[in-house]
PDB file of C-alpha atoms and ligand atoms in Angstrom:
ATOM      1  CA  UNK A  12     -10.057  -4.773   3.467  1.00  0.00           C
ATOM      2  CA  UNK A  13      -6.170  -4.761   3.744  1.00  0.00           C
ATOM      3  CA  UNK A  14      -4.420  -2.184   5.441  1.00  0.00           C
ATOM      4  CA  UNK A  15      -3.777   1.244   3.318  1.00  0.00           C
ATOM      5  CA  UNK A  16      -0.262   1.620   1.715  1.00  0.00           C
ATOM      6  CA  UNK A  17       1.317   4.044   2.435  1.00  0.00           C
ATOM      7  CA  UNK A  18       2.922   6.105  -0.598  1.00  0.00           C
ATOM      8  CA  UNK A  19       4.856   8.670  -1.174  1.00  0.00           C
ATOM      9  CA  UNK A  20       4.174  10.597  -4.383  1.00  0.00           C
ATOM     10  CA  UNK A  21       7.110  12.127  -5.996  1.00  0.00           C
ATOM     11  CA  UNK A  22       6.600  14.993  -8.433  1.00  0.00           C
ATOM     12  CA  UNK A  23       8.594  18.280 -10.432  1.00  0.00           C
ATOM     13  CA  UNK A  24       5.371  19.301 -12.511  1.00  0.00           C
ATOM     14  CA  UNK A  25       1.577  20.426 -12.736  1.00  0.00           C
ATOM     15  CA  UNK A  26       0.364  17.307 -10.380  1.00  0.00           C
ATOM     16  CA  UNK A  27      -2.284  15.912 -12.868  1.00  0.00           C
ATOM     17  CA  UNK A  28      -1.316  12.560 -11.818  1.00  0.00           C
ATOM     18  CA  UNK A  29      -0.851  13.073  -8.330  1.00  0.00           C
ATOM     19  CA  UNK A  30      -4.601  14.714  -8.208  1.00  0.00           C
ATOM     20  CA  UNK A  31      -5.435  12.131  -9.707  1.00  0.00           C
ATOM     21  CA  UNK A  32      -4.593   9.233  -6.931  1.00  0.00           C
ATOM     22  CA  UNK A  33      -4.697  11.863  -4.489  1.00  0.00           C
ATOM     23  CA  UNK A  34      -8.904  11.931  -5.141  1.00  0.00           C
ATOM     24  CA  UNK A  35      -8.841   8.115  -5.772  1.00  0.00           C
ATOM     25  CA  UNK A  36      -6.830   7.890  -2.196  1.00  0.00           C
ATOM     26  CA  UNK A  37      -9.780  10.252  -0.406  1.00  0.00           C
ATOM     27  CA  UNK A  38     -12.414   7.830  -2.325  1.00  0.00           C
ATOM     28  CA  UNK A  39     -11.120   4.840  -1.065  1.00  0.00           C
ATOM     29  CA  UNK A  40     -10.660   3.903  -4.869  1.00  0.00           C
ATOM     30  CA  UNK A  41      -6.911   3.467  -4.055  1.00  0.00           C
ATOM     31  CA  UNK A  42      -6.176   1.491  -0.796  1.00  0.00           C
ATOM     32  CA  UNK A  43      -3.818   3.833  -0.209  1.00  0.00           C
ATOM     33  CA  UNK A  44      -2.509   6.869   1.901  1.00  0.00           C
ATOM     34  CA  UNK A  45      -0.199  10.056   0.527  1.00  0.00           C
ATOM     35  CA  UNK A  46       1.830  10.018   3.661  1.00  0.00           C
ATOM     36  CA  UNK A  47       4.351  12.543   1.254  1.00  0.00           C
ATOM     37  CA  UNK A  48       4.281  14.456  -1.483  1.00  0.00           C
ATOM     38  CA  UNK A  49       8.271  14.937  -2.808  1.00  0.00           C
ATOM     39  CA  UNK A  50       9.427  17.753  -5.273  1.00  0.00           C
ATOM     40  CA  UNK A  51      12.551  18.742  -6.833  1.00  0.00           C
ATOM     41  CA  UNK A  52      10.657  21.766  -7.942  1.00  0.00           C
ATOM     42  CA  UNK A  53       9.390  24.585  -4.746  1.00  0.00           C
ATOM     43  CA  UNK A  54       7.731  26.673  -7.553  1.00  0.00           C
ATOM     44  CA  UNK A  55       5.743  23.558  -9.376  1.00  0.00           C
ATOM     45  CA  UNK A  56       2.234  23.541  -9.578  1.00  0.00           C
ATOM     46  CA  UNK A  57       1.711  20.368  -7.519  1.00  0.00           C
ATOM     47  CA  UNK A  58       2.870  21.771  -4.789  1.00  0.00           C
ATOM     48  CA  UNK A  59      -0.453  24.291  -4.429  1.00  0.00           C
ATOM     49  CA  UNK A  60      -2.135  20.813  -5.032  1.00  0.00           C
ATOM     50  CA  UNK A  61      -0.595  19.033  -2.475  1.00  0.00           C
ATOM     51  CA  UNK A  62      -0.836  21.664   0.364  1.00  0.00           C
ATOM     52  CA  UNK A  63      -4.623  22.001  -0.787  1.00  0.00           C
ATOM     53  CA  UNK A  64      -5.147  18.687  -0.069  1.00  0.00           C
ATOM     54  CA  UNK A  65      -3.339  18.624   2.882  1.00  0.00           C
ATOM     55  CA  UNK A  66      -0.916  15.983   1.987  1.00  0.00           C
ATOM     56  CA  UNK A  67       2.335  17.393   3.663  1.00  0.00           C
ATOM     57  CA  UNK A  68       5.460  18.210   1.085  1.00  0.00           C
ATOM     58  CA  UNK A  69       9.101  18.144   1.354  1.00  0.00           C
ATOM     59  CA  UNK A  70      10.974  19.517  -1.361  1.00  0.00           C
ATOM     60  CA  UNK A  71      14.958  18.875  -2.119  1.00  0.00           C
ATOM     61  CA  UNK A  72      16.424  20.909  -5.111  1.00  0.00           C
ATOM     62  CA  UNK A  73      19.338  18.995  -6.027  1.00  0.00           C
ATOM     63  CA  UNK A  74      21.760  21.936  -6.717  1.00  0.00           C
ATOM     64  CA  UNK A  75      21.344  22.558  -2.418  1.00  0.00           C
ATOM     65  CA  UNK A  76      23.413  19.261  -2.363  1.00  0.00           C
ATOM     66  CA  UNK A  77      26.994  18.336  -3.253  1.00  0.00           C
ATOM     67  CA  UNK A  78      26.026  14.352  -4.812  1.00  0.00           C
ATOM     68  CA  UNK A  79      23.546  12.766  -5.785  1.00  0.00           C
ATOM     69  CA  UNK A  80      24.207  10.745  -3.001  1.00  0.00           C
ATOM     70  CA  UNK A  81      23.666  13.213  -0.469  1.00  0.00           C
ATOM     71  CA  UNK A  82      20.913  14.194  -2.243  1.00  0.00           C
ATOM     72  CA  UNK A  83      18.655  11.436  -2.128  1.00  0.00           C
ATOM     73  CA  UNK A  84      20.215  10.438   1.585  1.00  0.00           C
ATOM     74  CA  UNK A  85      17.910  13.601   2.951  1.00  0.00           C
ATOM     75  CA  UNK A  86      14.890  11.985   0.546  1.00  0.00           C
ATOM     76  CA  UNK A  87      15.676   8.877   2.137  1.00  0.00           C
ATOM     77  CA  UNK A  88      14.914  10.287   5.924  1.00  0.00           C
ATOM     78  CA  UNK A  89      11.795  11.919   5.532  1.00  0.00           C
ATOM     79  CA  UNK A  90      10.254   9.277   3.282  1.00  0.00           C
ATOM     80  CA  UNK A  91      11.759   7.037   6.714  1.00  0.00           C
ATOM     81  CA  UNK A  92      10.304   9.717   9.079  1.00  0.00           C
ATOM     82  CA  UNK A  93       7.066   9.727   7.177  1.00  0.00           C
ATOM     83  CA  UNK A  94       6.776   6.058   7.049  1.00  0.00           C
ATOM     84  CA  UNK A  95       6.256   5.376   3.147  1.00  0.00           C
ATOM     85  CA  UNK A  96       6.110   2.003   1.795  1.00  0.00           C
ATOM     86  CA  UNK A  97       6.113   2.495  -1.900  1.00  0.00           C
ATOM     87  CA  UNK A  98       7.605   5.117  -4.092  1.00  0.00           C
ATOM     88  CA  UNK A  99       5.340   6.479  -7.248  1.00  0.00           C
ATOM     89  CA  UNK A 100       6.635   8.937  -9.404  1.00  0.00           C
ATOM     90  CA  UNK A 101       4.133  11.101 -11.208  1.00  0.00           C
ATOM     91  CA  UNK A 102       6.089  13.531 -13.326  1.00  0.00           C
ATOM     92  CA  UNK A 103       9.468  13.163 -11.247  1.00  0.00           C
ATOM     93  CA  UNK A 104      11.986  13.941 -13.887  1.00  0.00           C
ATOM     94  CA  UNK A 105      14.738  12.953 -12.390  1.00  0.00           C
ATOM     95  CA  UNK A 106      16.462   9.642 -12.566  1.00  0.00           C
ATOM     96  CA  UNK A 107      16.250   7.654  -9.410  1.00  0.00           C
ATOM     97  CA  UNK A 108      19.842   6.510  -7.930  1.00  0.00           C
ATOM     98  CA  UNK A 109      20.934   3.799  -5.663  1.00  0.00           C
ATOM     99  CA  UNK A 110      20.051   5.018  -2.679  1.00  0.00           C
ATOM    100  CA  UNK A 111      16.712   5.367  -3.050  1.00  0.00           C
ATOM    101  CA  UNK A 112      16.770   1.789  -5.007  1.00  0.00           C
ATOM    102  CA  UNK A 113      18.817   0.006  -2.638  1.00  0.00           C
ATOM    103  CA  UNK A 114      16.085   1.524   0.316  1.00  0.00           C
ATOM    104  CA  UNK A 115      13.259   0.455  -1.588  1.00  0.00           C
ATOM    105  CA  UNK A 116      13.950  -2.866  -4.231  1.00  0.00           C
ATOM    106  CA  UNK A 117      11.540  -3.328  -6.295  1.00  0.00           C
ATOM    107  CA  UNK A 118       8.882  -0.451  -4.760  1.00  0.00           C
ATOM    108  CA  UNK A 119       9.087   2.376  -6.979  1.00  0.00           C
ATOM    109  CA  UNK A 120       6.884   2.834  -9.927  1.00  0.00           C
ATOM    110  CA  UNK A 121       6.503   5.151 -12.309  1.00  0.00           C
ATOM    111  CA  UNK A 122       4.162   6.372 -15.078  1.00  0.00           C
ATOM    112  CA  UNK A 123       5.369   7.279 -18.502  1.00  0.00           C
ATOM    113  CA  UNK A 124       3.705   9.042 -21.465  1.00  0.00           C
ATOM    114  CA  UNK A 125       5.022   6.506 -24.429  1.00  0.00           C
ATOM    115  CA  UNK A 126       4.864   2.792 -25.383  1.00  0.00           C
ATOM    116  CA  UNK A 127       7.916   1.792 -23.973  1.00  0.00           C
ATOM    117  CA  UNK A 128      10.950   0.803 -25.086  1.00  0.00           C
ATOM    118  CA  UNK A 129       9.726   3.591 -27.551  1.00  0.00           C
ATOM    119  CA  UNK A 130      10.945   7.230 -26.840  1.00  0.00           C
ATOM    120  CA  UNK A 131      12.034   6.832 -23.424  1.00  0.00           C
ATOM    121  CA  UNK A 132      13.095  10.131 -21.308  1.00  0.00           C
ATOM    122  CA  UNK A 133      12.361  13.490 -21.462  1.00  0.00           C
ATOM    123  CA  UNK A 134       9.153  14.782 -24.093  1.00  0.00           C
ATOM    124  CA  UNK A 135       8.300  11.819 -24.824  1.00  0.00           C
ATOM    125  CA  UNK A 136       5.038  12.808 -26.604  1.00  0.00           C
ATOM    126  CA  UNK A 137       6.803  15.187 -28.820  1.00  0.00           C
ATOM    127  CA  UNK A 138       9.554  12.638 -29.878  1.00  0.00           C
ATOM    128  CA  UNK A 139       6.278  10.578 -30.915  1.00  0.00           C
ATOM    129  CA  UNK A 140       4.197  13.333 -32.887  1.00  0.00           C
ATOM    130  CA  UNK A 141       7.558  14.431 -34.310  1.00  0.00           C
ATOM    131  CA  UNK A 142       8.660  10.932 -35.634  1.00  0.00           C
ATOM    132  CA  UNK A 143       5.328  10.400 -37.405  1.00  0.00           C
ATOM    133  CA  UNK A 144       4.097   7.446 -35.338  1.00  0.00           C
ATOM    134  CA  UNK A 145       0.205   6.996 -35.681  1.00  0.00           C
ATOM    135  CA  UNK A 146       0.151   5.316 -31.934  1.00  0.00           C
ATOM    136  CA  UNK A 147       1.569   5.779 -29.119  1.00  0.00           C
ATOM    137  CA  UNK A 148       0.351   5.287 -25.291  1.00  0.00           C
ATOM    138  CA  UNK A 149       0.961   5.222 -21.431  1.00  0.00           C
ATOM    139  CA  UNK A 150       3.333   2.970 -19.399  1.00  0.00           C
ATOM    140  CA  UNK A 151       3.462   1.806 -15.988  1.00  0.00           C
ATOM    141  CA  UNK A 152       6.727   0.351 -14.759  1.00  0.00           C
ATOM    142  CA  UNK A 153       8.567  -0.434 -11.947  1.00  0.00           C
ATOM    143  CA  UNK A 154      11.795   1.599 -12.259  1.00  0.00           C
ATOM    144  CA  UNK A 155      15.509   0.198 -12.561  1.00  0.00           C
ATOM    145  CA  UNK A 156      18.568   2.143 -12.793  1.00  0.00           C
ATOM    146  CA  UNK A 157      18.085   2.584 -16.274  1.00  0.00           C
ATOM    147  CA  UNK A 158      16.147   5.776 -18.162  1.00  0.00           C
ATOM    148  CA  UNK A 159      12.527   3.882 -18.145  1.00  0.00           C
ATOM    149  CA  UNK A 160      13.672   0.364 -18.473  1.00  0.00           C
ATOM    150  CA  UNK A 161      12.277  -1.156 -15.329  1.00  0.00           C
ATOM    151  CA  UNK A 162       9.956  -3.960 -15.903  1.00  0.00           C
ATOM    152  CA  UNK A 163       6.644  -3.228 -17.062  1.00  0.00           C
ATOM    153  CA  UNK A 164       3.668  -3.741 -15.601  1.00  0.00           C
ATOM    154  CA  UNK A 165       0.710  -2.275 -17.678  1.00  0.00           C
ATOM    155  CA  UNK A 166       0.484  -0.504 -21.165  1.00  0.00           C
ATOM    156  CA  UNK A 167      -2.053   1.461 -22.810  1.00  0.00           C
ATOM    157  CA  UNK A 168      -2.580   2.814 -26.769  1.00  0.00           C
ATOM    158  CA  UNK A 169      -3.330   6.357 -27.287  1.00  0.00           C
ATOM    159  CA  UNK A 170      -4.282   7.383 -31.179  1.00  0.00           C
ATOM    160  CA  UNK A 171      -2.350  10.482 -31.799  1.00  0.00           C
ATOM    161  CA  UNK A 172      -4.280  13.479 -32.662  1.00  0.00           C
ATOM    162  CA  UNK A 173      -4.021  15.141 -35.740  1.00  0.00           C
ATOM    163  CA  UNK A 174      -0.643  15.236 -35.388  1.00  0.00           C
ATOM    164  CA  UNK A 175      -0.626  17.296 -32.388  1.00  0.00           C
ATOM    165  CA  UNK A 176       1.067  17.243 -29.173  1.00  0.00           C
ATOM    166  CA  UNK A 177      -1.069  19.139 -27.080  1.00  0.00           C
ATOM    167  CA  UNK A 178      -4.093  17.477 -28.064  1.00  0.00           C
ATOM    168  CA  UNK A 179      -2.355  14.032 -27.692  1.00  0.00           C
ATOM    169  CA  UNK A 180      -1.326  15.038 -24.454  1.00  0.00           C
ATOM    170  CA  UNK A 181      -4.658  15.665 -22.935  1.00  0.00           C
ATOM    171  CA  UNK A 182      -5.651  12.164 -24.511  1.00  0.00           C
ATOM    172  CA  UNK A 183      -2.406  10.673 -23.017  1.00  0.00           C
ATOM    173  CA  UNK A 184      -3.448  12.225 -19.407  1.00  0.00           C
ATOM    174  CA  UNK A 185      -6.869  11.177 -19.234  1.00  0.00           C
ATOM    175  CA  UNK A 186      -5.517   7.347 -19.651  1.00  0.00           C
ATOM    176  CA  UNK A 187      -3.166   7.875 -17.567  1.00  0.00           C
ATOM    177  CA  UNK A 188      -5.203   9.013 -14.156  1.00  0.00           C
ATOM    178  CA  UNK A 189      -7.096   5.425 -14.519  1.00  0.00           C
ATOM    179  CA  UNK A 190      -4.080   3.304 -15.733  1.00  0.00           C
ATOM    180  CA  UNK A 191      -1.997   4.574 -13.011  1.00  0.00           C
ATOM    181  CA  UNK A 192      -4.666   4.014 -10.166  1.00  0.00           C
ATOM    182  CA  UNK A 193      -5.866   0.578 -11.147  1.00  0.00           C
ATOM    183  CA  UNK A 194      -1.967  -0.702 -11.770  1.00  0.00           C
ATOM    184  CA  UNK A 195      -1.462   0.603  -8.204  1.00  0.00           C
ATOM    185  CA  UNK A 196      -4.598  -1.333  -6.956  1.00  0.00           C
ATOM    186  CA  UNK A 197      -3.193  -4.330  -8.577  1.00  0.00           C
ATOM    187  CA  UNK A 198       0.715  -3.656  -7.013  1.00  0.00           C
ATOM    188  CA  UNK A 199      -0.936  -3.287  -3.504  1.00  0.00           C
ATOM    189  CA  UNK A 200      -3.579  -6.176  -3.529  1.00  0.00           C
ATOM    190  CA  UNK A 201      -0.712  -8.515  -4.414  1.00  0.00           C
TER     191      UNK A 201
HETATM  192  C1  GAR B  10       2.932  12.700 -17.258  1.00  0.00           C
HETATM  193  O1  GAR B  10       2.485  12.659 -18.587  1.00  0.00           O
HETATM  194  C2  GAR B  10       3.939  11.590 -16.987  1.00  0.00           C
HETATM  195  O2  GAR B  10       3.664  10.427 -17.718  1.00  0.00           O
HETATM  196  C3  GAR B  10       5.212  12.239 -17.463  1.00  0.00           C
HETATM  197  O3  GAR B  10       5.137  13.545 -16.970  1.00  0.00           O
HETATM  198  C4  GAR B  10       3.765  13.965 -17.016  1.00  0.00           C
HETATM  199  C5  GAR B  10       3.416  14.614 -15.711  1.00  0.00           C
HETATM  200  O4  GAR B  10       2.138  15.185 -15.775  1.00  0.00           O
HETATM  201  N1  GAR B  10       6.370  11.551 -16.966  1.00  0.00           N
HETATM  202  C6  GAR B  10       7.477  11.394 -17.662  1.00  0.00           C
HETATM  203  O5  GAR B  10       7.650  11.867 -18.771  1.00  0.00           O
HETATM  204  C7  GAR B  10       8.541  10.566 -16.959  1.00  0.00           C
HETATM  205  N2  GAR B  10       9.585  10.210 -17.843  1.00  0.00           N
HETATM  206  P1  GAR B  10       1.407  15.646 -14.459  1.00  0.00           P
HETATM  207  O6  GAR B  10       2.400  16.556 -13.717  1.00  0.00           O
HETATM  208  O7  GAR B  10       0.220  16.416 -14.933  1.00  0.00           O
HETATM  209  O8  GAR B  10       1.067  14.442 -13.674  1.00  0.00           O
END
């Protein structure tokens, strides 16, 4: 077995995702170690998650900082201090700048609740009840400058039900949890 990756989950929400490879991590089903768990959000929900795992947490709120820049320079040194290899954002919504691409080309990933190209961004599963669209799905991508353009690496199709977006949702997160960890098997094995 290779040596575990080591990953540092970044995160603003409830954490369904990062439970989700947390568990797979502590399995074994992920070759693959939380050495961080990053928020932009002290009051989130995946925070409790985190600290109940004991997976350590730094947050940054970006208003504490005068750029972007400077913002992502302080991410920068404790994903450094904490040794991370690979970036995965579960939930981050934020858009990643060029510090944190420049530190890490091509080693950031992220998970996204649509078929991309289709409804990038923010509420993406409302855009996608709300347009009418009988389909839509989960994305895994590595992530660009660009509002989810990076390259993609897997896709799934989720029906949407009866035109609802909190049922669709829950549909939406249960593919997600396995897309996410077997794309990240894949990405590590490689
Ligand atoms: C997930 O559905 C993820 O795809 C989405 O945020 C949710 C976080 O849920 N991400 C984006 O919309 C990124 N543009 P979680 O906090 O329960 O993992």
């Amino acid at each position: 077995m290779n040596q575990k990756m080591k990953i540092a989950v970044f995160a603003s929400g409830s954490g369904s995702n990062f439970a989700a490879i947390e568990e797979a991590c502590r399995t074994g089903e992920l070759n693959a170690e939380i050495v961080l768990m990053v928020t932009n959000k002290p009051d989130a929900f995946v925070v409790e998650r985190a600290e109940k795992g004991s997976i350590p947490v730094a947050t940054f709120r970006p208003k504490d900082f005068e750029t972007k820049d400077a913002y992502e320079e302080s991410i920068l040194h404790a994903l450094q201090e904490a040794g991370a290899e690979w970036l995965v954002l579960a939930g981050y919504m934020r858009l990643v700048g060029p510090v944190l691409l420049t530190a890490y080309p091509s080693r950031i990933v992220n998970i996204h609740p649509s078929l991309l190209p289709s409804f990038p961004g923010k509420d993406a599963i409302g855009k996608a009840v709300a347009h009418g669209v009988k389909v839509t799905g989960v994305t895994v991508h590595l992530v660009d400058e660009g509002m989810d353009t990076g390259q993609i690496l897997a896709q799934h199709a989720v029906r949407v039900v009866d035109g609802n977006p909190d049922k669709t949702a829950e549909a939406i997160h249960a593919v997600e949890h396995d897309l996410y960890k077997e794309t990240l098997n894949e990405l590590f094995s490689r």
